[in-house]
Amino acid sequence: MKPMATRHPLRRTMIGVAATVSGVVLLLALKQPGGSPVAAGAGAGAGAAGAGTGVSATAGASGPGGGESAAGGSRAVVGDAVDTQYGPVQVRITLDGSTITGAEAVQAPGADARSQSVTADAVPRLNQAAVTAQNARIDAVSGASYTSRGYRDSLQSALDKAGV
């Protein structure tokens, strides 16, 4: 008679499969940076360099097309807040007729130091690109693709509200 000390290869295979599946499940369960619910704290971008503070999604919606009239015929229009993986992005544009004379992010990601650094670099470039392009077809800033996409979407929303 042969002793039962030999191991079964199927047993090792099943342990390997179980370990692999457990590892994949743990990786999928990892929380992404900035993955906190935005609805719970709409001011997640407050304090980010280059971003305004405390402007709600309805700011500037008093006049027709969501614009506020100012002296000299210029008006400001605030786009919709766009949720990104790292936090909300919202853009306000200043128009003189149909010409964009200014653009600024009133909300931008800034929940952690990395987001603040990326925002401080990307938002001024996106603001300038919006004024230069005179539309929402602007290039993304390298290293800030989510912020750039949110900025473009909010900018397009502001332009739509302005009827431009």
JSON list of C-alpha atoms in Angstrom, two decimals:
[
{"chain": "A", "resi": 1, "resn": "MET", "atom": "CA", "xyz": [0.00, 0.00, 0.00]},
{"chain": "A", "resi": 2, "resn": "LYS", "atom": "CA", "xyz": [1.08, 3.48, -0.86]},
{"chain": "A", "resi": 3, "resn": "PRO", "atom": "CA", "xyz": [0.88, 6.21, 1.85]},
{"chain": "A", "resi": 4, "resn": "MET", "atom": "CA", "xyz": [-1.49, 9.15, 1.27]},
{"chain": "A", "resi": 5, "resn": "ALA", "atom": "CA", "xyz": [1.34, 11.69, 1.64]},
{"chain": "A", "resi": 6, "resn": "THR", "atom": "CA", "xyz": [1.26, 12.71, -2.04]},
{"chain": "A", "resi": 7, "resn": "ARG", "atom": "CA", "xyz": [-0.43, 16.01, -2.78]},
{"chain": "A", "resi": 8, "resn": "HIS", "atom": "CA", "xyz": [-3.00, 16.47, -5.45]},
{"chain": "A", "resi": 9, "resn": "PRO", "atom": "CA", "xyz": [-2.10, 18.95, -8.24]},
{"chain": "A", "resi": 10, "resn": "LEU", "atom": "CA", "xyz": [-5.75, 20.05, -8.43]},
{"chain": "A", "resi": 11, "resn": "ARG", "atom": "CA", "xyz": [-5.58, 21.23, -4.82]},
{"chain": "A", "resi": 12, "resn": "ARG", "atom": "CA", "xyz": [-2.64, 23.55, -5.60]},
{"chain": "A", "resi": 13, "resn": "THR", "atom": "CA", "xyz": [-4.43, 24.86, -8.68]},
{"chain": "A", "resi": 14, "resn": "MET", "atom": "CA", "xyz": [-7.58, 25.64, -6.71]},
{"chain": "A", "resi": 15, "resn": "ILE", "atom": "CA", "xyz": [-5.59, 27.48, -4.01]},
{"chain": "A", "resi": 16, "resn": "GLY", "atom": "CA", "xyz": [-3.83, 29.51, -6.72]},
{"chain": "A", "resi": 17, "resn": "VAL", "atom": "CA", "xyz": [-7.12, 30.39, -8.40]},
{"chain": "A", "resi": 18, "resn": "ALA", "atom": "CA", "xyz": [-8.69, 31.40, -5.08]},
{"chain": "A", "resi": 19, "resn": "ALA", "atom": "CA", "xyz": [-5.70, 33.61, -4.24]},
{"chain": "A", "resi": 20, "resn": "THR", "atom": "CA", "xyz": [-5.81, 35.27, -7.66]},
{"chain": "A", "resi": 21, "resn": "VAL", "atom": "CA", "xyz": [-9.55, 35.92, -7.44]},
{"chain": "A", "resi": 22, "resn": "SER", "atom": "CA", "xyz": [-9.12, 37.37, -3.93]},
{"chain": "A", "resi": 23, "resn": "GLY", "atom": "CA", "xyz": [-6.36, 39.68, -5.19]},
{"chain": "A", "resi": 24, "resn": "VAL", "atom": "CA", "xyz": [-8.46, 40.91, -8.11]},
{"chain": "A", "resi": 25, "resn": "VAL", "atom": "CA", "xyz": [-11.45, 41.57, -5.85]},
{"chain": "A", "resi": 26, "resn": "LEU", "atom": "CA", "xyz": [-9.26, 43.57, -3.46]},
{"chain": "A", "resi": 27, "resn": "LEU", "atom": "CA", "xyz": [-7.82, 45.62, -6.32]},
{"chain": "A", "resi": 28, "resn": "LEU", "atom": "CA", "xyz": [-11.28, 46.38, -7.70]},
{"chain": "A", "resi": 29, "resn": "ALA", "atom": "CA", "xyz": [-12.47, 47.42, -4.25]},
{"chain": "A", "resi": 30, "resn": "LEU", "atom": "CA", "xyz": [-9.71, 50.02, -3.88]},
{"chain": "A", "resi": 31, "resn": "LYS", "atom": "CA", "xyz": [-11.11, 53.52, -3.70]},
{"chain": "A", "resi": 32, "resn": "GLN", "atom": "CA", "xyz": [-9.86, 55.93, -6.33]},
{"chain": "A", "resi": 33, "resn": "PRO", "atom": "CA", "xyz": [-8.45, 59.31, -5.22]},
{"chain": "A", "resi": 34, "resn": "GLY", "atom": "CA", "xyz": [-11.20, 61.88, -4.85]},
{"chain": "A", "resi": 35, "resn": "GLY", "atom": "CA", "xyz": [-13.84, 59.17, -5.02]},
{"chain": "A", "resi": 36, "resn": "SER", "atom": "CA", "xyz": [-15.85, 60.70, -2.19]},
{"chain": "A", "resi": 37, "resn": "PRO", "atom": "CA", "xyz": [-19.43, 61.59, -3.04]},
{"chain": "A", "resi": 38, "resn": "VAL", "atom": "CA", "xyz": [-19.52, 65.08, -4.51]},
{"chain": "A", "resi": 39, "resn": "ALA", "atom": "CA", "xyz": [-23.15, 65.63, -3.55]},
{"chain": "A", "resi": 40, "resn": "ALA", "atom": "CA", "xyz": [-22.26, 65.38, 0.14]},
{"chain": "A", "resi": 41, "resn": "GLY", "atom": "CA", "xyz": [-19.82, 68.28, -0.12]},
{"chain": "A", "resi": 42, "resn": "ALA", "atom": "CA", "xyz": [-20.29, 70.54, -3.11]},
{"chain": "A", "resi": 43, "resn": "GLY", "atom": "CA", "xyz": [-17.43, 72.71, -1.89]},
{"chain": "A", "resi": 44, "resn": "ALA", "atom": "CA", "xyz": [-14.85, 69.97, -2.50]},
{"chain": "A", "resi": 45, "resn": "GLY", "atom": "CA", "xyz": [-12.95, 72.26, -4.82]},
{"chain": "A", "resi": 46, "resn": "ALA", "atom": "CA", "xyz": [-12.92, 75.17, -2.38]},
{"chain": "A", "resi": 47, "resn": "GLY", "atom": "CA", "xyz": [-9.49, 76.45, -1.60]},
{"chain": "A", "resi": 48, "resn": "ALA", "atom": "CA", "xyz": [-7.90, 75.14, -4.78]},
{"chain": "A", "resi": 49, "resn": "ALA", "atom": "CA", "xyz": [-5.51, 77.58, -6.35]},
{"chain": "A", "resi": 50, "resn": "GLY", "atom": "CA", "xyz": [-7.09, 79.26, -9.33]},
{"chain": "A", "resi": 51, "resn": "ALA", "atom": "CA", "xyz": [-10.57, 78.21, -8.26]},
{"chain": "A", "resi": 52, "resn": "GLY", "atom": "CA", "xyz": [-13.27, 80.39, -6.77]},
{"chain": "A", "resi": 53, "resn": "THR", "atom": "CA", "xyz": [-15.01, 79.49, -3.57]},
{"chain": "A", "resi": 54, "resn": "GLY", "atom": "CA", "xyz": [-18.61, 79.02, -2.64]},
{"chain": "A", "resi": 55, "resn": "VAL", "atom": "CA", "xyz": [-20.26, 79.65, -6.00]},
{"chain": "A", "resi": 56, "resn": "SER", "atom": "CA", "xyz": [-23.24, 77.39, -6.41]},
{"chain": "A", "resi": 57, "resn": "ALA", "atom": "CA", "xyz": [-24.36, 75.74, -9.61]},
{"chain": "A", "resi": 58, "resn": "THR", "atom": "CA", "xyz": [-27.23, 78.22, -9.87]},
{"chain": "A", "resi": 59, "resn": "ALA", "atom": "CA", "xyz": [-25.14, 81.36, -9.56]},
{"chain": "A", "resi": 60, "resn": "GLY", "atom": "CA", "xyz": [-25.61, 83.68, -12.49]},
{"chain": "A", "resi": 61, "resn": "ALA", "atom": "CA", "xyz": [-28.90, 82.15, -13.53]},
{"chain": "A", "resi": 62, "resn": "SER", "atom": "CA", "xyz": [-30.91, 85.29, -12.89]},
{"chain": "A", "resi": 63, "resn": "GLY", "atom": "CA", "xyz": [-31.09, 86.73, -16.38]},
{"chain": "A", "resi": 64, "resn": "PRO", "atom": "CA", "xyz": [-32.15, 85.23, -19.69]},
{"chain": "A", "resi": 65, "resn": "GLY", "atom": "CA", "xyz": [-29.84, 82.46, -20.78]},
{"chain": "A", "resi": 66, "resn": "GLY", "atom": "CA", "xyz": [-28.29, 82.26, -17.31]},
{"chain": "A", "resi": 67, "resn": "GLY", "atom": "CA", "xyz": [-26.35, 85.51, -17.69]},
{"chain": "A", "resi": 68, "resn": "GLU", "atom": "CA", "xyz": [-25.94, 88.50, -15.48]},
{"chain": "A", "resi": 69, "resn": "SER", "atom": "CA", "xyz": [-25.76, 91.87, -17.19]},
{"chain": "A", "resi": 70, "resn": "ALA", "atom": "CA", "xyz": [-22.98, 94.23, -16.21]},
{"chain": "A", "resi": 71, "resn": "ALA", "atom": "CA", "xyz": [-22.04, 97.75, -17.24]},
{"chain": "A", "resi": 72, "resn": "GLY", "atom": "CA", "xyz": [-20.92, 98.18, -20.85]},
{"chain": "A", "resi": 73, "resn": "GLY", "atom": "CA", "xyz": [-23.00, 95.29, -22.24]},
{"chain": "A", "resi": 74, "resn": "SER", "atom": "CA", "xyz": [-20.78, 92.51, -20.93]},
{"chain": "A", "resi": 75, "resn": "ARG", "atom": "CA", "xyz": [-22.34, 89.65, -19.05]},
{"chain": "A", "resi": 76, "resn": "ALA", "atom": "CA", "xyz": [-21.21, 86.66, -17.02]},
{"chain": "A", "resi": 77, "resn": "VAL", "atom": "CA", "xyz": [-22.62, 83.18, -17.56]},
{"chain": "A", "resi": 78, "resn": "VAL", "atom": "CA", "xyz": [-21.97, 80.23, -15.28]},
{"chain": "A", "resi": 79, "resn": "GLY", "atom": "CA", "xyz": [-21.91, 76.76, -16.77]},
{"chain": "A", "resi": 80, "resn": "ASP", "atom": "CA", "xyz": [-23.21, 73.63, -15.10]},
{"chain": "A", "resi": 81, "resn": "ALA", "atom": "CA", "xyz": [-21.02, 71.99, -12.46]},
{"chain": "A", "resi": 82, "resn": "VAL", "atom": "CA", "xyz": [-19.49, 68.84, -13.97]},
{"chain": "A", "resi": 83, "resn": "ASP", "atom": "CA", "xyz": [-18.51, 66.02, -11.65]},
{"chain": "A", "resi": 84, "resn": "THR", "atom": "CA", "xyz": [-15.12, 64.46, -12.35]},
{"chain": "A", "resi": 85, "resn": "GLN", "atom": "CA", "xyz": [-13.23, 61.66, -10.67]},
{"chain": "A", "resi": 86, "resn": "TYR", "atom": "CA", "xyz": [-11.36, 64.22, -8.56]},
{"chain": "A", "resi": 87, "resn": "GLY", "atom": "CA", "xyz": [-14.15, 66.70, -7.84]},
{"chain": "A", "resi": 88, "resn": "PRO", "atom": "CA", "xyz": [-16.54, 69.13, -9.54]},
{"chain": "A", "resi": 89, "resn": "VAL", "atom": "CA", "xyz": [-15.51, 71.65, -12.21]},
{"chain": "A", "resi": 90, "resn": "GLN", "atom": "CA", "xyz": [-17.60, 74.71, -13.00]},
{"chain": "A", "resi": 91, "resn": "VAL", "atom": "CA", "xyz": [-16.73, 77.55, -15.37]},
{"chain": "A", "resi": 92, "resn": "ARG", "atom": "CA", "xyz": [-17.91, 81.17, -15.54]},
{"chain": "A", "resi": 93, "resn": "ILE", "atom": "CA", "xyz": [-17.35, 83.10, -18.74]},
{"chain": "A", "resi": 94, "resn": "THR", "atom": "CA", "xyz": [-17.59, 86.81, -19.36]},
{"chain": "A", "resi": 95, "resn": "LEU", "atom": "CA", "xyz": [-19.01, 87.79, -22.73]},
{"chain": "A", "resi": 96, "resn": "ASP", "atom": "CA", "xyz": [-19.09, 91.05, -24.64]},
{"chain": "A", "resi": 97, "resn": "GLY", "atom": "CA", "xyz": [-21.73, 90.32, -27.21]},
{"chain": "A", "resi": 98, "resn": "SER", "atom": "CA", "xyz": [-20.73, 86.86, -28.43]},
{"chain": "A", "resi": 99, "resn": "THR", "atom": "CA", "xyz": [-17.01, 87.31, -27.72]},
{"chain": "A", "resi": 100, "resn": "ILE", "atom": "CA", "xyz": [-15.52, 85.54, -24.70]},
{"chain": "A", "resi": 101, "resn": "THR", "atom": "CA", "xyz": [-13.51, 88.18, -22.84]},
{"chain": "A", "resi": 102, "resn": "GLY", "atom": "CA", "xyz": [-12.78, 86.12, -19.75]},
{"chain": "A", "resi": 103, "resn": "ALA", "atom": "CA", "xyz": [-13.07, 82.63, -18.35]},
{"chain": "A", "resi": 104, "resn": "GLU", "atom": "CA", "xyz": [-12.52, 81.31, -14.87]},
{"chain": "A", "resi": 105, "resn": "ALA", "atom": "CA", "xyz": [-13.16, 78.13, -12.94]},
{"chain": "A", "resi": 106, "resn": "VAL", "atom": "CA", "xyz": [-15.43, 78.87, -10.00]},
{"chain": "A", "resi": 107, "resn": "GLN", "atom": "CA", "xyz": [-15.15, 75.25, -8.85]},
{"chain": "A", "resi": 108, "resn": "ALA", "atom": "CA", "xyz": [-12.21, 72.95, -9.46]},
{"chain": "A", "resi": 109, "resn": "PRO", "atom": "CA", "xyz": [-10.82, 69.78, -7.87]},
{"chain": "A", "resi": 110, "resn": "GLY", "atom": "CA", "xyz": [-8.78, 70.44, -4.76]},
{"chain": "A", "resi": 111, "resn": "ALA", "atom": "CA", "xyz": [-9.67, 67.86, -2.11]},
{"chain": "A", "resi": 112, "resn": "ASP", "atom": "CA", "xyz": [-6.04, 66.83, -1.60]},
{"chain": "A", "resi": 113, "resn": "ALA", "atom": "CA", "xyz": [-2.59, 68.31, -2.17]},
{"chain": "A", "resi": 114, "resn": "ARG", "atom": "CA", "xyz": [-2.10, 66.53, -5.52]},
{"chain": "A", "resi": 115, "resn": "SER", "atom": "CA", "xyz": [-5.43, 67.80, -6.88]},
{"chain": "A", "resi": 116, "resn": "GLN", "atom": "CA", "xyz": [-4.61, 71.32, -5.72]},
{"chain": "A", "resi": 117, "resn": "SER", "atom": "CA", "xyz": [-1.25, 71.19, -7.50]},
{"chain": "A", "resi": 118, "resn": "VAL", "atom": "CA", "xyz": [-2.75, 69.90, -10.74]},
{"chain": "A", "resi": 119, "resn": "THR", "atom": "CA", "xyz": [-5.57, 72.46, -10.56]},
{"chain": "A", "resi": 120, "resn": "ALA", "atom": "CA", "xyz": [-3.16, 75.33, -9.89]},
{"chain": "A", "resi": 121, "resn": "ASP", "atom": "CA", "xyz": [-1.27, 74.40, -13.06]},
{"chain": "A", "resi": 122, "resn": "ALA", "atom": "CA", "xyz": [-4.17, 73.44, -15.33]},
{"chain": "A", "resi": 123, "resn": "VAL", "atom": "CA", "xyz": [-6.91, 75.99, -14.65]},
{"chain": "A", "resi": 124, "resn": "PRO", "atom": "CA", "xyz": [-5.02, 79.14, -15.74]},
{"chain": "A", "resi": 125, "resn": "ARG", "atom": "CA", "xyz": [-4.06, 77.36, -18.98]},
{"chain": "A", "resi": 126, "resn": "LEU", "atom": "CA", "xyz": [-7.64, 76.27, -19.59]},
{"chain": "A", "resi": 127, "resn": "ASN", "atom": "CA", "xyz": [-8.92, 79.79, -18.85]},
{"chain": "A", "resi": 128, "resn": "GLN", "atom": "CA", "xyz": [-6.51, 81.27, -21.41]},
{"chain": "A", "resi": 129, "resn": "ALA", "atom": "CA", "xyz": [-7.31, 78.55, -23.95]},
{"chain": "A", "resi": 130, "resn": "ALA", "atom": "CA", "xyz": [-11.04, 79.30, -23.68]},
{"chain": "A", "resi": 131, "resn": "VAL", "atom": "CA", "xyz": [-10.51, 83.00, -24.38]},
{"chain": "A", "resi": 132, "resn": "THR", "atom": "CA", "xyz": [-8.11, 82.26, -27.24]},
{"chain": "A", "resi": 133, "resn": "ALA", "atom": "CA", "xyz": [-10.28, 79.58, -28.89]},
{"chain": "A", "resi": 134, "resn": "GLN", "atom": "CA", "xyz": [-13.58, 81.45, -28.38]},
{"chain": "A", "resi": 135, "resn": "ASN", "atom": "CA", "xyz": [-15.31, 78.07, -28.06]},
{"chain": "A", "resi": 136, "resn": "ALA", "atom": "CA", "xyz": [-15.15, 74.85, -26.03]},
{"chain": "A", "resi": 137, "resn": "ARG", "atom": "CA", "xyz": [-12.85, 73.02, -28.45]},
{"chain": "A", "resi": 138, "resn": "ILE", "atom": "CA", "xyz": [-9.74, 73.43, -26.33]},
{"chain": "A", "resi": 139, "resn": "ASP", "atom": "CA", "xyz": [-6.86, 71.03, -25.79]},
{"chain": "A", "resi": 140, "resn": "ALA", "atom": "CA", "xyz": [-6.57, 69.11, -22.54]},
{"chain": "A", "resi": 141, "resn": "VAL", "atom": "CA", "xyz": [-3.74, 70.01, -20.18]},
{"chain": "A", "resi": 142, "resn": "SER", "atom": "CA", "xyz": [-1.26, 67.16, -19.80]},
{"chain": "A", "resi": 143, "resn": "GLY", "atom": "CA", "xyz": [-1.65, 65.52, -16.41]},
{"chain": "A", "resi": 144, "resn": "ALA", "atom": "CA", "xyz": [-5.11, 67.01, -15.88]},
{"chain": "A", "resi": 145, "resn": "SER", "atom": "CA", "xyz": [-7.26, 65.08, -18.32]},
{"chain": "A", "resi": 146, "resn": "TYR", "atom": "CA", "xyz": [-10.27, 64.68, -16.00]},
{"chain": "A", "resi": 147, "resn": "THR", "atom": "CA", "xyz": [-10.18, 68.34, -14.98]},
{"chain": "A", "resi": 148, "resn": "SER", "atom": "CA", "xyz": [-9.75, 69.38, -18.63]},
{"chain": "A", "resi": 149, "resn": "ARG", "atom": "CA", "xyz": [-12.75, 67.28, -19.73]},
{"chain": "A", "resi": 150, "resn": "GLY", "atom": "CA", "xyz": [-14.91, 68.69, -16.92]},
{"chain": "A", "resi": 151, "resn": "TYR", "atom": "CA", "xyz": [-13.77, 72.22, -17.77]},
{"chain": "A", "resi": 152, "resn": "ARG", "atom": "CA", "xyz": [-14.68, 71.76, -21.46]},
{"chain": "A", "resi": 153, "resn": "ASP", "atom": "CA", "xyz": [-18.11, 70.35, -20.59]},
{"chain": "A", "resi": 154, "resn": "SER", "atom": "CA", "xyz": [-18.87, 73.19, -18.17]},
{"chain": "A", "resi": 155, "resn": "LEU", "atom": "CA", "xyz": [-17.57, 75.75, -20.67]},
{"chain": "A", "resi": 156, "resn": "GLN", "atom": "CA", "xyz": [-19.84, 74.31, -23.37]},
{"chain": "A", "resi": 157, "resn": "SER", "atom": "CA", "xyz": [-22.76, 74.49, -20.93]},
{"chain": "A", "resi": 158, "resn": "ALA", "atom": "CA", "xyz": [-22.04, 78.18, -20.28]},
{"chain": "A", "resi": 159, "resn": "LEU", "atom": "CA", "xyz": [-21.81, 78.88, -24.01]},
{"chain": "A", "resi": 160, "resn": "ASP", "atom": "CA", "xyz": [-25.12, 77.07, -24.59]},
{"chain": "A", "resi": 161, "resn": "LYS", "atom": "CA", "xyz": [-26.79, 79.09, -21.82]},
{"chain": "A", "resi": 162, "resn": "ALA", "atom": "CA", "xyz": [-25.43, 82.29, -23.39]},
{"chain": "A", "resi": 163, "resn": "GLY", "atom": "CA", "xyz": [-26.73, 81.28, -26.79]},
{"chain": "A", "resi": 164, "resn": "VAL", "atom": "CA", "xyz": [-23.29, 81.51, -28.37]}
]
